[in-house]
Amino acid sequence: MDAKAKKTALRGITYGLYIVGTKDENGTANAFAGNWLTQTSFNPPLVAVAVKVGTRSQEQIAKSGVFSVNILETGQKDMVTAFFKSLEPEGNKLAGYEFYTEETGCPIFKDALSFFECKVVEKVEKGDHYIYVGEVINAGVHREGDPLTLKETGFYYGG
Ligand SMILES: Cc1cc2nc3c(=O)[nH]c(=O)nc-3n(C[C@H](O)[C@H](O)[C@H](O)COP(=O)(O)O)c2cc1C
C-alpha cells in the first residue's frame, strides 16, 4: 500500500469535533476531545466512538459502561482545545468549563449546543483505539446553532 495515499485518503473523511464525557469508579467527571464518532443506528439509536487504548477515558468507559457526548458550536475551538490533555475537575468545572450531570453521571457542558448520553452495548477491542457502541438513553438541547467541525479547527486526527 502507498502510505502517503492511505494518509491522504483517510484524512478525506470529514468529522465533527466533540467533547466526550466519562467518569471514574468514584463518579469523578472527566472529558476528552474526540472526532472518531458516528451514529450507527436509528432504532435503537446507537453511536460508536473510538477511544485511544490506555487513556484514562478508555479505561473509564470500559469500567463504567457509560459516556456522554457534547456537541460544540462552530467557533468553540478554544473550548475543545482545552480537552486534548488529561484533566482534573475543580468543583463542577473541567478546564474552567462548567458541567452538570443527568442520567449517566458523565459531564454535560452548559456551553455546548446539545448533548446525548449513552450506555455501552457493544465494544470492538482491535487496533490502538477501542470502539464503544453506545445506545443513546438521554439527550438535551441548550440552544440552536451550527456544530463545530474538525476542518474549521485546522487539526487532524486520522490518516
Ligand atoms: C484533533 C484531535 C482529535 C482527537 N480525537 C480523538 C478521538 O477520537 N479518540 C481518542 O481517544 N482521542 C482523541 N484525541 C486525543 C485525546 O483528546 C487525548 O488523548 C486526551 O488527552 C485523552 O484524555 P484522557 O487522558 O483524560 O483520557 C484527539 C486529539 C486531537 C488533537
Coordinates of C-alpha atoms and ligand atoms in Angstrom, one line a residue:
M1 CA 0.0 0.0 0.0
D2 CA 1.1 3.6 -0.7
A3 CA 1.4 5.1 2.8
K4 CA 1.0 8.7 1.5
A5 CA -2.2 7.8 -0.4
K6 CA -3.5 6.0 2.6
K7 CA -2.9 9.1 4.8
T8 CA -4.4 11.5 2.2
A9 CA -7.5 9.3 1.6
L10 CA -8.2 8.7 5.3
R11 CA -7.8 12.4 6.0
G12 CA -10.6 12.9 3.4
I13 CA -13.1 11.5 5.9
T14 CA -15.0 14.6 7.3
Y15 CA -15.6 14.9 11.0
G16 CA -17.1 16.9 13.8
L17 CA -15.1 17.5 17.0
Y18 CA -16.8 16.7 20.2
I19 CA -16.2 16.7 24.0
V20 CA -16.8 13.1 25.2
G21 CA -17.6 12.9 28.9
T22 CA -16.6 10.0 31.1
K23 CA -16.4 9.2 34.9
D24 CA -14.2 7.1 37.1
E25 CA -15.3 4.5 39.6
N26 CA -15.9 7.2 42.3
G27 CA -18.1 9.1 39.9
T28 CA -15.5 11.8 39.3
A29 CA -16.0 13.5 35.9
N30 CA -13.5 13.5 33.1
A31 CA -13.8 14.5 29.4
F32 CA -11.7 14.5 26.3
A33 CA -11.9 15.9 22.8
G34 CA -12.6 13.4 20.1
N35 CA -13.6 13.3 16.4
W36 CA -13.9 9.5 15.8
L37 CA -17.6 9.4 16.5
T38 CA -20.6 8.4 14.4
Q39 CA -24.3 7.4 14.6
T40 CA -24.7 3.7 13.6
S41 CA -28.4 3.0 14.0
F42 CA -31.8 4.9 14.1
N43 CA -33.7 2.3 16.1
P44 CA -32.4 1.8 18.7
P45 CA -30.3 5.0 18.5
L46 CA -26.7 3.9 18.5
V47 CA -23.5 5.8 18.3
A48 CA -19.9 4.5 18.0
V49 CA -16.9 6.2 19.5
A50 CA -13.2 5.1 19.1
V51 CA -11.1 5.7 22.2
K52 CA -7.3 5.5 22.4
V53 CA -6.2 2.4 24.3
G54 CA -4.7 3.0 27.7
T55 CA -6.0 6.6 28.2
R56 CA -7.9 7.4 31.3
S57 CA -11.0 7.9 29.2
Q58 CA -10.8 4.5 27.6
E59 CA -10.3 2.8 30.9
Q60 CA -13.2 4.8 32.4
I61 CA -15.6 4.0 29.6
A62 CA -14.6 0.3 29.8
K63 CA -15.3 0.2 33.6
S64 CA -18.4 2.5 33.8
G65 CA -20.2 1.4 30.7
V66 CA -21.4 4.9 30.0
F67 CA -20.3 8.1 28.3
S68 CA -21.7 11.5 27.2
V69 CA -21.2 13.5 24.0
N70 CA -21.3 17.3 24.0
I71 CA -21.9 18.9 20.6
L72 CA -20.0 22.2 20.4
E73 CA -20.8 25.2 18.3
T74 CA -18.8 26.5 15.3
G75 CA -16.2 28.9 16.8
Q76 CA -15.7 26.9 20.0
K77 CA -12.1 25.9 19.0
D78 CA -10.7 27.3 22.3
M79 CA -13.1 25.2 24.4
V80 CA -12.3 22.0 22.5
T81 CA -8.6 22.6 22.6
A82 CA -8.7 22.6 26.4
F83 CA -9.8 18.9 26.3
F84 CA -6.8 17.5 24.4
K85 CA -5.0 16.8 27.6
S86 CA -5.8 14.9 30.8
L87 CA -7.8 17.0 33.2
E88 CA -8.8 17.0 36.9
P89 CA -12.2 18.6 37.8
E90 CA -12.3 21.6 40.1
G91 CA -15.7 21.5 41.7
N92 CA -18.2 21.5 38.9
K93 CA -15.7 22.7 36.3
L94 CA -13.3 20.9 33.9
A95 CA -10.7 23.1 32.2
G96 CA -12.7 26.0 33.6
Y97 CA -15.9 25.0 31.8
E98 CA -19.0 24.3 34.0
F99 CA -20.7 21.0 33.8
Y100 CA -23.7 19.2 35.3
T101 CA -24.8 15.6 35.2
E102 CA -28.1 13.8 34.4
E103 CA -28.6 10.1 33.8
T104 CA -25.1 8.7 33.5
G105 CA -23.1 10.9 35.8
C106 CA -20.9 11.9 32.9
P107 CA -20.3 15.6 32.4
I108 CA -22.7 17.7 30.3
F109 CA -21.3 21.2 29.5
K110 CA -23.6 24.2 29.7
D111 CA -21.7 25.9 26.9
A112 CA -22.3 23.0 24.4
L113 CA -25.1 23.3 21.9
S114 CA -26.6 20.0 22.9
F115 CA -25.7 16.6 24.3
F116 CA -26.6 13.0 24.5
E117 CA -25.8 10.3 26.9
C118 CA -25.0 6.6 26.1
K119 CA -25.0 3.2 27.7
V120 CA -22.3 0.9 26.2
V121 CA -24.0 -2.1 24.5
E122 CA -21.0 -3.4 22.4
K123 CA -17.3 -3.0 22.1
V124 CA -14.6 -3.8 19.5
E125 CA -11.2 -4.2 21.0
K126 CA -9.0 -4.0 17.9
G127 CA -6.1 -1.7 17.0
D128 CA -4.9 1.2 19.0
H129 CA -8.3 2.6 19.7
Y130 CA -11.2 0.6 21.0
I131 CA -14.7 1.1 19.7
Y132 CA -17.6 1.5 22.1
V133 CA -21.1 1.4 20.7
G134 CA -23.5 3.2 23.0
E135 CA -27.3 3.3 23.0
V136 CA -28.5 6.9 23.4
I137 CA -30.6 6.9 26.6
N138 CA -30.9 10.7 27.2
A139 CA -30.4 13.9 25.2
G140 CA -30.9 17.6 25.6
V141 CA -30.6 20.9 23.7
H142 CA -29.2 24.1 25.2
R143 CA -29.5 26.3 22.2
E144 CA -29.7 26.2 18.4
G145 CA -26.6 26.6 16.3
D146 CA -24.2 25.1 13.8
P147 CA -21.9 22.4 15.1
L148 CA -18.1 22.7 15.3
T149 CA -16.3 20.8 12.5
L150 CA -12.8 19.3 12.7
K151 CA -11.9 21.1 9.4
E152 CA -12.5 24.6 10.8
T153 CA -10.1 23.9 13.7
G154 CA -7.2 23.1 11.4
F155 CA -6.5 20.0 13.5
Y156 CA -6.1 16.4 12.1
Y157 CA -6.7 13.1 13.8
G158 CA -6.7 10.4 11.2
G159 CA -4.5 9.2 8.4
Ligands
LIG1 C1 -7.9 16.8 16.8 C2 -7.9 15.7 17.9 C3 -8.9 14.7 17.8 C4 -8.8 13.6 18.8 N1 -9.7 12.6 18.7 C5 -9.7 11.6 19.5 C6 -10.6 10.5 19.4 O1 -11.4 10.5 18.5 N2 -10.4 9.5 20.3 C7 -9.5 9.5 21.2 O2 -9.4 8.5 22.0 N3 -8.6 10.5 21.4 C8 -8.7 11.6 20.6 N4 -7.8 12.6 20.7 C9 -6.9 12.6 21.8 C10 -7.5 12.9 23.2 O3 -8.1 14.2 23.1 C11 -6.4 12.9 24.3 O4 -5.7 11.7 24.2 C12 -6.9 13.2 25.7 O5 -5.8 13.6 26.5 C13 -7.5 12.0 26.4 O6 -7.9 12.4 27.7 P1 -7.6 11.5 29.0 O7 -6.1 11.5 29.1 O8 -8.4 12.2 30.1 O9 -8.2 10.1 28.7 C14 -7.8 13.6 19.8 C15 -6.9 14.6 19.8 C16 -6.9 15.6 18.9 C17 -5.8 16.7 18.9

